[in-house]
């Protein structure tokens, strides 16, 4: 299998899941937001599959893709490589469309030339935009509200067209809020800067003194704060292995939400971080921010039914593993 973006947070967890399921895996990553320490960490471990390593290369350079595909005949591609910060995408839309859309076009064209017709793609709940109802199922209208979400929706549409024209079969996995780290502490979340809530809360317990701002505690939710669906990264990696098997067994192009279906409020996340770290995390309540929906929760019934995927880990599991990883990550750069 070829895994693009396999030196990043979710991609590296998926590489481990594929290796544990006995696949041969090659990674292609430009190390833009991924980390060179990750392949070394994966190489040190034991698993059933065959890790052929991580090749440094860019999807924006077709020669880099050809070089990897000329070396090995891949059955399928698992495609994580993308830029994924919403605020940055609003500031630099051209960089996002080029990297996420043009990069994927280069990949799909190289796949055609090398007779690879199956791809699992990292899409996102951001393709839905403002929720019209919740929980959100796959039939929910897709009206993304930022360039990042739009770049992912464009790729979904391009994959439809490549399916009709050339027989490409694709599974688009629309993730909700991904959280946690590898329970063996081999890989984990490592974004610079970090924009996600849980790693930022955990980081603050090391740096000390940082007060968090909670935007809005007057929503119509169980404690007044926003509800989000935190899906554990190991569960997510398992879903990719199932999606790949689905395609290898002849499954047709489809899309699946990946979420637990059970949201947690912002206050619940803070309380769980305090429980796991044993530290008090100071919080200031501020007025609501525009554009923050009260509740974003996945209806994950389709992934359960068609892929046989059942998320098993809890929010506490995610926060515990993320905390363990944060400690290890700090020691890796010391
Ligand atoms: N983290 C989340 O909560 C979340 C939610 C929804 C969707 N996603 C999607 O999941 C995927 C992985 O996200 P992540 O959090 O692991 O991000 P990440 O930044 O940790 O990983 C992305 C990887 O892709 C590589 N990459 C980016 N552009 C590349 C290019 N042009 N050529 C080669 N490699 C390139 C980066 O170096 C990095 O290793 C992304 O497609 C993202 O949009 C993530």
XYZ file of C-alpha atoms and ligand atoms in Angstrom:
378
model
C 0.000 0.000 0.000
C 1.084 3.570 -0.603
C 0.247 5.939 2.247
C 0.565 9.658 1.457
C 1.040 11.864 4.515
C 2.068 8.840 6.574
C 4.535 10.860 8.684
C 1.686 12.989 10.049
C -0.633 12.467 13.004
C -3.407 10.280 11.592
C -1.391 8.813 8.701
C 1.296 7.397 11.021
C -1.340 5.741 13.233
C -2.850 4.225 10.124
C 0.568 2.986 8.938
C 0.848 1.074 12.238
C -2.669 -0.365 11.856
C -1.877 -1.499 8.287
C 1.396 -3.097 9.399
C -0.397 -4.832 12.260
C -2.856 -6.190 9.657
C 0.059 -7.632 7.666
C 0.214 -5.139 4.776
C 3.365 -3.883 3.036
C 3.499 -0.139 3.429
C 5.443 2.666 1.742
C 4.953 6.276 2.828
C 5.262 9.365 0.630
C 5.466 12.599 2.642
C 7.028 16.026 2.081
C 7.591 16.428 5.873
C 5.907 19.818 5.641
C 3.793 19.212 8.734
C 4.927 15.603 9.224
C 8.012 14.678 11.231
C 11.189 12.789 10.368
C 11.176 11.175 13.858
C 8.020 9.226 12.959
C 9.514 6.709 10.466
C 12.343 6.035 12.940
C 9.804 5.340 15.671
C 7.808 2.995 13.396
C 10.950 1.141 12.251
C 11.891 0.358 15.863
C 8.652 -1.499 16.472
C 7.631 -5.062 15.701
C 4.546 -5.907 13.645
C 3.444 -8.481 11.149
C 3.609 -6.395 7.972
C 6.522 -5.036 6.014
C 7.434 -1.351 6.442
C 9.307 -0.220 3.345
C 9.963 3.202 4.852
C 9.054 6.802 4.208
C 10.158 8.505 0.995
C 10.493 12.276 1.217
C 8.593 13.686 -1.752
C 5.896 16.155 -2.679
C 2.549 15.502 -4.367
C 3.009 18.838 -6.110
C 5.947 17.312 -7.994
C 4.721 14.514 -10.312
C 8.302 13.195 -10.610
C 8.321 12.418 -6.865
C 5.107 10.394 -7.183
C 6.337 8.556 -10.294
C 9.608 7.645 -8.586
C 7.745 5.889 -5.746
C 5.227 4.200 -8.056
C 7.927 3.049 -10.506
C 9.682 1.312 -7.614
C 6.759 -0.785 -6.457
C 3.356 -1.883 -7.842
C 0.790 -0.719 -5.279
C -2.674 -2.214 -5.012
C -4.195 0.882 -3.471
C -3.435 4.295 -1.987
C -4.457 5.658 1.404
C -4.333 9.422 0.977
C -3.842 11.620 4.069
C -1.467 14.254 2.662
C -3.070 17.688 2.964
C -2.878 21.012 4.719
C -5.671 21.115 7.279
C -5.826 24.295 9.345
C -9.079 26.140 8.788
C -7.886 29.640 9.789
C -4.720 29.311 7.690
C -6.817 28.239 4.702
C -8.804 31.482 4.953
C -5.582 33.489 5.025
C -3.829 31.586 2.209
C -6.549 29.965 0.063
C -4.254 29.544 -2.965
C -1.763 27.479 -0.979
C -4.593 25.244 0.268
C -6.261 24.703 -3.113
C -2.902 24.027 -4.766
C -1.682 21.586 -2.148
C -4.933 19.745 -1.481
C -6.573 19.832 -4.927
C -3.668 20.016 -7.395
C -1.616 17.637 -5.222
C -4.467 15.115 -5.310
C -4.934 15.560 -9.081
C -1.242 14.723 -9.572
C -1.689 11.663 -7.374
C -4.809 10.465 -9.239
C -3.113 10.916 -12.627
C -0.056 8.980 -11.445
C -2.396 6.236 -10.171
C -3.999 5.990 -13.628
C -0.612 5.720 -15.298
C 0.421 2.982 -12.879
C -2.877 1.054 -13.031
C -3.895 1.705 -9.430
C -7.668 2.081 -9.197
C -8.455 2.143 -5.454
C -8.054 4.992 -2.968
C -9.098 5.717 0.615
C -9.293 9.481 1.126
C -9.222 11.603 4.301
C -12.221 13.852 3.953
C -13.752 15.837 6.757
C -16.943 16.887 8.527
C -15.912 20.410 7.410
C -17.372 19.535 3.979
C -20.860 19.747 5.545
C -20.534 23.364 6.739
C -23.197 24.715 9.105
C -25.287 21.758 10.319
C -28.886 21.758 9.118
C -29.671 18.877 11.483
C -27.811 16.682 13.933
C -26.578 13.958 14.183
C -25.138 14.501 10.706
C -25.481 11.614 8.280
C -23.819 11.242 4.875
C -26.904 12.644 3.070
C -26.538 15.970 4.868
C -25.990 18.770 2.271
C -22.336 19.687 1.731
C -21.847 23.463 1.884
C -18.367 24.020 3.333
C -17.731 27.482 4.757
C -13.932 27.766 4.360
C -11.277 27.004 1.695
C -10.046 23.946 3.620
C -13.501 22.327 3.598
C -14.052 23.366 -0.019
C -10.710 21.855 -1.090
C -11.779 18.519 0.416
C -15.209 18.669 -1.237
C -13.566 19.452 -4.601
C -11.430 16.336 -4.213
C -14.550 14.249 -3.469
C -16.129 15.560 -6.683
C -12.947 14.965 -8.712
C -12.884 11.389 -7.440
C -16.494 10.965 -8.662
C -15.458 12.172 -12.113
C -12.376 9.934 -12.202
C -14.651 7.073 -11.169
C -17.039 7.738 -14.063
C -14.277 8.323 -16.622
C -11.583 5.838 -15.586
C -13.153 3.395 -13.120
C -11.430 4.753 -9.992
C -13.031 3.369 -6.811
C -12.762 5.617 -3.766
C -13.820 5.620 -0.141
C -14.064 9.073 1.413
C -13.894 8.994 5.181
C -15.332 12.153 6.712
C -13.714 12.511 10.117
C -15.213 14.467 12.977
C -12.838 15.650 15.791
C -9.893 13.271 15.898
C -8.271 12.838 19.323
C -5.817 10.692 21.280
C -2.571 8.961 20.410
C -1.199 5.469 19.969
C -1.737 3.455 23.166
C 1.847 2.143 22.815
C 3.046 5.773 22.614
C 4.795 5.136 19.273
C 3.119 8.007 17.387
C 0.704 10.829 18.173
C -0.468 14.334 17.411
C 2.302 16.783 16.549
C 1.074 19.939 14.838
C 3.049 23.184 14.919
C 1.181 25.343 15.717
C -1.383 23.145 17.409
C -4.985 24.268 16.883
C -6.860 21.333 18.441
C -8.458 21.629 21.870
C -7.213 18.521 23.692
C -3.466 18.742 22.903
C -3.563 22.457 23.662
C -5.147 21.863 27.065
C -2.578 19.156 27.834
C 0.344 21.322 26.680
C -0.790 24.093 29.020
C -0.359 21.751 31.996
C 3.372 21.545 31.146
C 3.902 25.184 30.339
C 1.841 26.297 33.337
C -0.241 29.337 34.071
C -2.105 29.525 30.754
C -5.761 30.432 31.160
C -8.161 29.022 28.594
C -11.006 30.925 27.055
C -14.299 29.119 26.728
C -16.476 30.782 24.103
C -20.119 30.584 25.103
C -21.794 28.730 27.973
C -25.364 29.617 27.017
C -25.971 27.136 24.176
C -28.967 24.811 24.423
C -26.730 21.848 25.370
C -26.568 19.846 28.620
C -24.127 22.252 30.328
C -24.439 25.230 27.955
C -21.103 24.647 26.139
C -20.577 23.377 22.569
C -20.785 19.649 21.868
C -18.259 17.975 19.537
C -17.757 14.359 18.502
C -14.234 13.213 19.524
C -13.231 10.059 17.664
C -10.149 8.191 18.870
C -7.250 8.036 16.401
C -6.674 4.274 16.889
C -10.354 3.631 16.182
C -10.008 5.885 13.139
C -6.982 3.915 11.904
C -8.985 0.686 12.245
C -11.671 2.236 10.035
C -9.070 2.849 7.307
C -8.018 -0.794 7.337
C -11.691 -1.809 7.028
C -12.225 0.710 4.205
C -9.239 -0.667 2.345
C -10.494 -4.223 2.767
C -13.896 -3.088 1.517
C -12.285 -1.756 -1.688
C -10.005 -4.794 -2.096
C -13.118 -6.995 -1.842
C -14.766 -5.121 -4.727
C -16.716 -2.490 -2.758
C -18.020 0.453 -4.761
C -17.235 4.140 -4.295
C -18.840 5.467 -1.133
C -18.478 7.932 1.750
C -18.656 7.329 5.497
C -18.776 9.550 8.548
C -16.292 8.596 11.239
C -17.456 9.724 14.654
C -18.728 8.142 17.858
C -22.240 9.560 17.591
C -21.864 10.732 21.192
C -20.623 14.252 21.620
C -18.816 15.717 24.613
C -19.209 19.290 25.800
C -16.233 21.622 26.122
C -16.661 21.567 29.913
C -16.625 17.749 29.892
C -13.351 17.780 27.923
C -11.767 20.179 30.430
C -13.009 18.104 33.383
C -11.569 14.920 31.838
C -8.214 16.624 31.190
C -8.126 17.706 34.852
C -8.917 14.143 35.965
C -6.228 12.581 33.722
C -3.468 15.105 34.522
C -4.427 15.691 38.155
C -3.952 19.410 37.520
C -6.365 22.303 37.753
C -6.868 24.029 34.391
C -8.040 27.639 34.779
C -10.837 28.755 32.483
C -12.367 32.138 31.550
C -15.861 32.184 30.074
C -16.302 34.582 27.129
C -19.275 35.336 24.850
C -20.037 32.993 21.927
C -17.902 33.264 18.771
C -19.778 33.684 15.471
C -19.859 30.517 13.365
C -19.516 27.981 16.217
C -22.487 25.592 15.923
C -23.890 24.322 19.244
C -23.599 20.651 18.333
C -21.564 18.745 15.725
C -22.105 15.020 16.103
C -21.818 12.266 13.506
C -24.447 9.731 12.639
C -22.016 6.851 12.201
C -24.583 4.141 11.406
C -23.436 3.697 7.802
C -19.785 2.962 8.705
C -20.974 0.451 11.290
C -23.322 -1.259 8.845
C -21.233 -1.294 5.647
C -17.642 -1.385 6.967
C -18.386 -3.185 10.258
C -16.570 -0.421 12.157
C -17.359 0.163 15.815
C -15.421 2.802 17.739
C -14.277 1.258 21.027
C -12.253 3.904 22.849
C -13.674 6.571 25.159
C -12.849 10.251 25.544
C -10.862 9.295 28.654
C -8.802 6.803 26.576
C -8.065 9.561 24.056
C -6.983 12.059 26.700
C -4.835 9.500 28.568
C -2.977 8.433 25.423
C -2.604 12.035 24.229
C -1.080 12.943 27.616
C 1.362 10.016 27.474
C 2.355 10.994 23.935
C 2.817 14.667 24.873
C 5.348 13.608 27.530
C 7.213 11.386 25.064
C 7.145 13.977 22.268
C 8.740 16.558 24.547
C 11.595 14.178 25.333
C 12.136 13.444 21.594
C 13.088 17.060 20.844
C 15.051 17.697 24.079
N -6.787 15.981 12.564
C -8.103 16.069 12.374
O -8.867 16.256 13.348
C -8.699 15.886 10.999
C -10.094 16.002 10.844
C -10.640 15.822 9.568
C -9.812 15.513 8.485
N -8.468 15.439 8.659
C -7.639 15.113 7.486
O -6.805 14.006 7.811
C -5.571 14.089 7.107
C -4.419 13.950 8.080
O -4.516 14.981 9.063
P -3.449 15.100 10.237
O -4.124 15.754 11.391
O -2.757 13.810 10.407
O -2.447 16.189 9.589
P -0.846 16.225 9.577
O -0.490 17.608 9.162
O -0.292 15.703 10.861
O -0.484 15.197 8.424
C -0.528 15.520 7.052
C 0.715 14.917 6.413
O 0.676 15.170 4.993
C 1.954 15.628 4.579
N 1.735 16.460 3.378
C 0.977 17.573 3.263
N 1.011 18.050 2.005
C 1.812 17.204 1.300
C 2.247 17.157 -0.063
N 1.910 18.112 -0.950
N 3.046 16.137 -0.447
C 3.440 15.178 0.431
N 3.057 15.175 1.734
C 2.263 16.182 2.168
C 2.515 16.403 5.780
O 3.919 16.540 5.792
C 2.008 15.532 6.941
O 2.913 14.499 7.273
C -5.589 15.416 6.363
O -5.974 15.159 5.029
C -6.672 16.209 7.082
O -7.279 17.138 6.228
C -7.885 15.620 9.886
